[in-house]
XYZ file of C-alpha atoms in Angstrom:
506
model
C -4.791 44.350 9.404
C -3.160 42.101 12.038
C -3.274 42.352 15.822
C -1.819 39.365 17.619
C -0.600 38.343 21.062
C 0.386 34.681 20.940
C 1.912 31.967 23.109
C 3.256 28.680 21.767
C 4.959 25.705 23.423
C 6.789 22.752 21.920
C 6.713 20.186 24.713
C 7.868 21.934 27.880
C 9.700 24.651 25.962
C 7.850 27.945 25.484
C 8.968 29.389 22.137
C 6.520 32.315 22.129
C 5.669 34.142 25.347
C 2.723 36.439 24.613
C 4.626 37.735 21.568
C 2.926 40.800 20.127
C 2.749 42.088 16.568
C 0.596 44.828 15.070
C 0.597 45.180 11.279
C -1.181 48.035 9.511
C -2.956 47.448 6.207
C -1.039 48.399 3.080
C 2.366 48.461 4.785
C 5.576 46.460 4.659
C 6.270 45.121 8.134
C 9.651 43.559 8.968
C 9.893 40.874 11.652
C 13.466 40.448 12.890
C 15.298 38.634 15.658
C 17.944 36.020 16.342
C 17.505 32.406 15.288
C 15.253 30.709 17.825
C 13.590 34.011 18.717
C 10.239 32.679 17.460
C 9.822 34.612 14.198
C 8.897 31.666 11.979
C 6.634 30.228 14.669
C 4.776 33.533 14.966
C 4.111 33.933 11.243
C 3.202 30.250 10.862
C 0.495 30.695 13.489
C -0.856 33.764 11.698
C -0.859 31.794 8.421
C -2.602 28.823 10.036
C 0.332 26.436 9.619
C 0.723 26.033 13.404
C -1.766 26.356 16.271
C -1.219 28.726 19.190
C -1.540 27.402 22.738
C -2.962 30.689 23.991
C -3.497 34.294 22.961
C -5.556 36.454 20.634
C -5.537 37.041 16.884
C -7.507 39.611 14.908
C -7.497 39.783 11.090
C -8.849 42.935 9.486
C -10.560 43.914 12.726
C -12.247 40.520 13.183
C -11.134 38.396 16.142
C -10.688 34.735 15.244
C -10.645 31.623 17.415
C -6.946 30.741 17.739
C -7.843 27.185 18.757
C -9.590 26.588 15.404
C -7.466 28.801 13.187
C -5.913 26.728 10.412
C -4.455 26.998 6.898
C -7.853 26.761 5.175
C -9.334 29.574 7.245
C -6.203 31.686 6.841
C -6.215 31.232 3.061
C -9.909 32.150 2.960
C -9.042 35.306 4.886
C -6.526 36.225 2.176
C -3.305 35.225 3.926
C -0.480 33.723 1.873
C 2.888 32.506 3.141
C 6.186 31.547 1.530
C 8.062 29.471 4.087
C 11.831 29.461 4.560
C 12.279 25.769 3.767
C 9.523 25.538 1.173
C 6.252 23.629 1.228
C 5.985 22.290 -2.327
C 5.118 18.696 -3.209
C 8.300 17.447 -4.866
C 6.675 15.172 -7.468
C 4.358 17.889 -8.792
C 5.194 20.685 -11.200
C 5.495 24.308 -10.130
C 2.088 25.149 -11.612
C 0.456 22.124 -9.977
C 1.857 23.201 -6.616
C 0.542 26.710 -7.216
C -3.056 25.447 -7.419
C -2.703 22.638 -4.867
C -5.333 22.991 -2.158
C -7.094 25.895 -3.861
C -10.833 25.298 -3.597
C -12.379 24.503 -6.970
C -8.967 23.948 -8.567
C -7.357 26.321 -11.068
C -9.910 28.808 -12.340
C -7.933 29.392 -15.532
C -6.881 25.785 -16.164
C -3.307 24.578 -15.796
C -2.025 25.873 -19.146
C -3.373 29.365 -18.591
C -2.196 29.362 -14.959
C 1.292 28.314 -16.085
C 1.371 31.168 -18.583
C 0.251 33.625 -15.910
C 2.901 32.386 -13.479
C 5.655 32.689 -16.062
C 4.549 36.198 -17.001
C 4.405 37.299 -13.368
C 7.804 35.788 -12.643
C 9.332 37.719 -15.529
C 7.652 40.915 -14.336
C 9.066 40.717 -10.818
C 12.506 39.576 -11.916
C 12.097 35.996 -10.696
C 11.952 33.890 -13.863
C 10.565 30.378 -13.380
C 9.678 27.307 -15.417
C 6.062 26.550 -14.407
C 6.260 23.002 -15.762
C 9.463 22.050 -13.907
C 9.117 19.333 -11.268
C 9.395 21.018 -7.869
C 11.550 18.251 -6.397
C 14.199 18.743 -9.101
C 14.601 22.458 -8.412
C 17.489 23.879 -6.424
C 16.653 25.478 -3.078
C 16.777 28.938 -4.660
C 14.656 28.091 -7.688
C 12.054 26.407 -5.468
C 11.846 29.470 -3.239
C 11.479 31.785 -6.235
C 8.652 29.593 -7.562
C 6.803 29.795 -4.248
C 7.168 33.572 -4.119
C 5.698 33.889 -7.611
C 2.879 31.443 -6.790
C 1.977 33.391 -3.651
C 1.905 36.659 -5.592
C -0.209 34.991 -8.288
C -2.857 33.992 -5.723
C -3.249 37.682 -4.847
C -3.192 37.402 -1.074
C -4.295 40.486 0.854
C -1.613 39.666 3.421
C 1.593 38.126 2.046
C 4.095 36.657 4.520
C 7.621 36.050 3.215
C 10.080 34.135 5.398
C 13.643 34.981 4.267
C 12.580 35.577 0.630
C 15.851 37.121 -0.594
C 18.309 34.598 0.829
C 19.184 33.149 -2.597
C 18.806 36.151 -4.893
C 21.423 38.282 -6.636
C 21.606 41.974 -5.637
C 19.726 43.173 -8.721
C 17.011 40.571 -8.065
C 16.766 41.616 -4.429
C 16.329 45.222 -5.512
C 13.626 44.153 -7.944
C 11.756 42.103 -5.360
C 11.915 44.849 -2.744
C 10.617 47.324 -5.308
C 7.800 44.875 -6.092
C 6.903 44.642 -2.405
C 6.729 48.435 -2.160
C 4.466 48.544 -5.203
C 2.215 45.840 -3.772
C 1.947 47.734 -0.490
C 1.133 50.936 -2.370
C -1.792 49.168 -4.058
C -3.188 47.792 -0.785
C -1.433 44.451 -0.236
C -0.031 44.054 3.266
C 3.449 42.511 3.462
C 5.163 40.824 6.408
C 8.796 40.026 5.656
C 10.935 37.925 7.999
C 14.555 38.808 7.378
C 17.971 39.031 8.988
C 19.235 41.611 6.515
C 18.976 45.044 8.052
C 19.806 46.780 4.779
C 16.559 45.293 3.423
C 14.699 46.495 6.515
C 16.052 49.987 5.954
C 15.158 49.894 2.256
C 11.637 48.518 2.362
C 10.007 48.415 5.807
C 7.467 50.830 7.236
C 7.553 49.177 10.647
C 9.766 46.695 12.468
C 8.959 44.242 15.242
C 11.903 42.691 17.100
C 11.576 39.325 18.852
C 14.085 37.991 21.339
C 13.699 34.691 23.221
C 10.061 34.420 22.178
C 8.974 37.868 23.340
C 8.505 41.215 21.608
C 11.278 43.487 22.873
C 11.075 46.488 20.539
C 9.177 48.101 17.681
C 10.384 50.758 15.248
C 8.423 53.115 12.985
C 10.463 53.808 9.844
C 7.867 55.738 7.839
C 9.641 59.065 8.289
C 12.980 57.588 7.244
C 12.080 56.128 3.864
C 15.402 57.203 2.375
C 17.223 55.317 5.129
C 19.133 58.351 6.331
C 17.617 58.294 9.837
C 17.161 54.562 10.345
C 19.217 53.497 13.357
C 20.264 50.072 12.120
C 22.597 49.674 15.091
C 19.648 50.144 17.474
C 17.680 47.421 15.665
C 20.698 45.106 15.808
C 21.151 45.782 19.541
C 17.480 44.985 20.144
C 17.884 41.725 18.218
C 20.938 40.388 20.057
C 20.800 42.327 23.308
C 24.258 43.826 22.783
C 26.498 45.470 20.207
C 27.848 43.073 17.578
C 31.612 42.504 17.808
C 33.788 43.735 14.975
C 34.603 40.875 12.614
C 38.072 39.379 12.791
C 40.210 39.728 9.692
C 42.274 36.993 8.090
C 45.575 38.019 6.536
C 46.144 37.313 2.868
C 47.681 33.860 2.349
C 51.377 33.733 1.510
C 52.138 34.031 -2.189
C 53.766 30.597 -2.137
C 50.969 28.948 -0.122
C 50.220 25.413 -1.262
C 47.124 24.729 -3.365
C 44.996 22.465 -1.147
C 41.837 22.256 -3.274
C 41.600 22.299 -7.053
C 38.872 21.660 -9.588
C 40.230 21.341 -13.120
C 38.040 21.557 -16.225
C 35.030 20.161 -14.401
C 31.845 19.587 -16.402
C 28.622 18.030 -15.114
C 25.008 19.042 -15.613
C 24.881 22.828 -15.667
C 28.623 23.221 -15.018
C 30.889 23.649 -18.052
C 34.696 23.327 -18.052
C 35.094 25.098 -14.711
C 38.491 25.407 -13.049
C 39.507 27.005 -9.755
C 42.114 26.656 -7.004
C 42.111 27.409 -3.292
C 45.384 27.818 -1.403
C 46.090 27.012 2.234
C 44.787 29.834 4.435
C 42.738 31.347 1.604
C 38.982 31.988 1.573
C 37.634 31.956 -1.985
C 34.053 32.902 -2.754
C 31.861 31.662 -5.594
C 29.187 34.221 -6.458
C 26.223 33.684 -8.709
C 22.462 33.638 -8.923
C 21.258 30.268 -7.668
C 21.041 27.679 -10.444
C 24.130 28.674 -12.428
C 26.223 25.609 -11.606
C 27.104 26.252 -7.956
C 25.312 23.141 -6.731
C 27.059 20.933 -9.293
C 30.452 22.424 -8.399
C 30.020 21.660 -4.698
C 28.733 18.134 -5.317
C 31.579 17.412 -7.763
C 34.224 18.469 -5.236
C 32.635 16.403 -2.470
C 32.037 13.398 -4.759
C 28.265 13.309 -4.506
C 27.502 13.465 -8.226
C 28.186 10.919 -10.965
C 29.165 11.402 -14.592
C 31.592 14.252 -13.936
C 34.357 15.063 -16.410
C 37.501 16.725 -15.126
C 39.752 16.398 -12.082
C 39.381 17.115 -8.362
C 42.526 17.422 -6.227
C 42.661 17.600 -2.419
C 45.932 18.351 -0.657
C 47.776 17.847 -3.936
C 46.319 14.350 -4.423
C 43.914 13.322 -7.176
C 40.652 12.288 -5.477
C 38.475 12.281 -8.607
C 37.680 8.598 -8.198
C 37.583 8.636 -4.397
C 34.318 8.171 -2.512
C 32.787 11.025 -0.467
C 33.786 9.178 2.726
C 37.381 8.898 1.535
C 37.486 12.623 0.746
C 36.153 13.488 4.204
C 38.760 11.185 5.767
C 41.421 13.002 3.715
C 40.552 16.320 5.364
C 37.582 17.696 3.402
C 34.653 19.305 5.245
C 31.280 19.923 3.583
C 28.548 22.313 4.671
C 25.703 21.440 2.252
C 23.370 23.920 0.592
C 20.277 22.310 2.108
C 20.824 21.298 5.721
C 17.610 19.253 5.725
C 18.753 17.076 2.822
C 22.335 16.042 3.308
C 23.311 17.819 6.500
C 21.195 16.506 9.357
C 19.207 13.622 10.772
C 16.247 15.728 11.848
C 14.799 13.227 14.322
C 18.134 12.579 16.040
C 19.645 14.576 18.896
C 22.070 17.465 18.642
C 24.802 15.234 20.081
C 24.233 12.474 17.550
C 24.161 14.927 14.637
C 27.426 16.469 15.788
C 28.973 12.994 15.688
C 27.673 11.925 12.259
C 30.505 10.491 10.164
C 32.992 11.321 12.902
C 34.731 8.095 13.911
C 37.226 10.257 15.801
C 34.360 11.086 18.185
C 32.229 7.960 18.234
C 35.007 5.383 18.123
C 35.316 2.840 15.331
C 33.965 -0.328 16.925
C 31.933 0.818 19.890
C 30.184 4.174 20.349
C 31.843 6.196 23.102
C 28.785 7.947 24.546
C 30.719 10.116 26.967
C 32.941 11.414 24.163
C 29.848 12.088 22.004
C 28.234 14.085 24.820
C 31.455 15.950 25.639
C 31.929 16.918 21.996
C 28.317 18.137 21.855
C 28.762 20.313 24.944
C 31.910 21.873 23.450
C 30.316 22.593 20.065
C 27.110 23.945 21.652
C 29.111 26.385 23.773
C 31.396 27.349 20.888
C 28.521 28.240 18.526
C 25.859 29.188 21.086
C 23.414 26.519 19.902
C 19.980 26.980 21.448
C 18.654 25.185 23.388
C 21.991 24.248 24.976
C 20.872 20.653 25.411
C 22.794 17.819 23.691
C 19.666 15.661 23.955
C 17.380 18.109 22.115
C 15.909 16.805 18.851
C 17.264 18.736 15.862
C 13.868 18.974 14.138
C 12.661 21.201 16.999
C 15.508 23.715 16.526
C 15.231 26.903 14.504
C 16.857 26.915 11.064
C 19.807 28.935 12.287
C 20.520 26.638 15.209
C 20.268 23.632 12.895
C 22.885 25.304 10.689
C 25.155 25.819 13.692
C 25.038 22.073 14.324
C 26.183 21.348 10.752
C 28.945 23.966 10.923
C 30.107 22.751 14.334
C 30.417 19.165 13.120
C 32.162 19.933 9.842
C 34.644 22.582 10.941
C 35.794 20.621 13.965
C 37.075 17.737 11.818
C 40.689 16.794 12.625
C 43.469 17.474 10.108
C 41.208 19.819 8.141
C 42.598 20.453 4.655
C 39.750 22.147 2.775
C 36.182 23.311 3.364
C 33.317 23.498 0.878
C 30.614 25.711 2.414
C 27.453 26.110 0.308
C 25.196 28.961 1.430
C 26.638 28.669 4.979
C 24.518 31.449 6.508
C 21.296 31.188 4.509
C 18.422 32.128 6.809
C 20.750 32.799 9.739
C 20.562 35.808 12.075
C 23.229 38.474 12.571
C 24.735 36.940 15.698
C 24.876 33.467 14.157
C 26.338 34.852 10.915
C 29.175 36.409 12.913
C 29.845 33.104 14.708
C 29.800 31.050 11.506
C 32.056 33.532 9.712
C 34.458 33.429 12.655
C 34.532 29.621 12.399
C 35.323 29.791 8.667
C 38.059 32.363 9.301
C 39.469 30.177 12.071
C 39.613 27.229 9.667
C 41.603 29.370 7.218
C 43.930 30.518 10.001
C 44.614 26.854 10.807
C 45.761 26.405 7.203
C 42.668 25.037 5.504
C 41.541 26.315 2.133
C 37.940 27.525 2.359
C 35.543 27.653 -0.610
C 32.367 29.621 0.155
C 29.518 29.330 -2.344
C 26.936 32.035 -1.679
C 24.290 34.081 -3.442
C 24.862 36.822 -0.837
C 27.458 39.203 -2.235
C 27.750 41.115 1.036
C 28.747 37.879 2.760
C 31.441 37.142 0.183
C 32.806 40.687 0.270
C 33.055 40.564 4.066
C 34.649 37.138 4.214
C 36.745 36.345 1.152
C 40.227 37.049 -0.171
C 39.060 36.342 -3.718
C 35.656 35.994 -5.425
C 34.898 34.239 -8.718
C 31.568 34.474 -10.521
C 29.605 31.592 -12.041
C 27.158 32.378 -14.834
C 25.379 29.722 -16.889
C 27.831 27.134 -15.600
C 31.014 28.996 -16.506
C 33.451 31.079 -14.460
C 33.125 34.486 -16.095
C 35.413 36.609 -13.936
C 36.918 37.262 -10.525
C 38.063 40.005 -8.172
C 40.785 39.807 -5.578
C 42.938 41.988 -3.336
C 42.469 45.738 -3.620
C 39.941 45.358 -6.446
C 37.721 43.302 -4.138
C 37.864 46.054 -1.498
C 37.131 48.880 -3.939
C 33.899 50.867 -3.791
C 32.620 49.459 -7.080
C 33.335 45.787 -6.313
C 29.771 44.933 -5.314
C 28.258 46.528 -8.392
C 30.830 44.949 -10.706
C 30.330 41.456 -9.283
C 26.554 41.899 -9.320
C 26.731 42.827 -12.986
C 28.774 39.721 -13.728
C 26.262 37.572 -11.816
C 23.387 38.688 -14.007
C 25.328 38.713 -17.280
C 24.200 42.255 -18.002
C 27.537 43.229 -19.522
C 31.180 42.247 -19.555
C 33.227 43.502 -16.627
C 36.994 43.554 -16.593
C 38.531 40.925 -14.349
C 40.689 42.677 -11.791
C 43.008 41.596 -9.031
């Protein structure tokens, strides 16, 4: 189906160096690698979103001209792509985006197309509102809508860039099962993912990129049950070494001070929610995206108006305080969407690391040497690539952009509490380990850390306690031994989907 050897440069930097991928028709092919390895660039070239500087590309046995290959030609060849950061027009509805750019417009008409989209979404376990305005959707809801739209268009080759990053475990299982069914009926799937359990569950083949080059391939067809898949070997190929064992953070003292509290908070989709985080504690908020997590984070940080309830930071009521005042009082915020609220994309790494940090820039005159020194320290600490303080953030991979946000926020002085929303969404294994280590280090320094994530495995690996949000309400929690028990993942996943009541245990 696909045979490609491609080279791509951004300025003087070569991000793909004759990277090779061979995808057989009717298979599920996983493309893995660290952030900055070139995965998204490679699939964007195949989908016609980017142009290659050199190389060859054959689709279904037909060699195409890489210099002229574009989105229109790719779509005509039956290639669909769901990008990691979305590509929807924000002022249009989901159904309007689904037919945008389709030659001849919607064959069925908008109403019939909307009905078909809704039906398909329900079938694959990704319910959507086809008439919702795309720009008003959360990151997760927007991604689900694009997945459904791509499936609706019936592409012969469907490329999915981090499609499960915001889904609950039962939804992930449903989507992976859908991908297997699609492959069985002749659709070819390329899935870009950092989650090796998904690779083991769904992939026929794996291509590993590192530093823009193909370094390994794996054939998993004979290990469909996962029993013979050497996940460690795939991970080693991705990062070039064994991953270090994660550090553990001791349980906070029973009398540890509450440093962050939300009391009876209601706003938008959040209803009468209360929670506390103690000094040195990492608390997770689990839930399918769109169940009030976004409102909870924005309420704590002070970025949403009309809230009822109380927010306390370090024992002080900050409900009426501005976001800037809360940050000055020791709050750090890693936003859900790094592109909207976390970064100035056309500024340098150094300048982004100094955003809102008067302790670095100086209050009256920018101290350029201090800004550059801080950038060099943060780049080394989090292994940001390229290791150039002057690099423009827009040119970085998603994972390296996230490292910049994490480096800025968690290095704030006198840190009291952290609100981290989807802190490792779309981030590779090595970067996940680094970001988790930074969050653990913040807790060890005495900060209370609130991690909002749709990834249950992340919360189970990181947190002392996990609460579950469903339809805007906290419906249960697990802590201590109950959180480490064998059935914790299944129990929390059940709570996330509202399938049944699960006893709250601690």
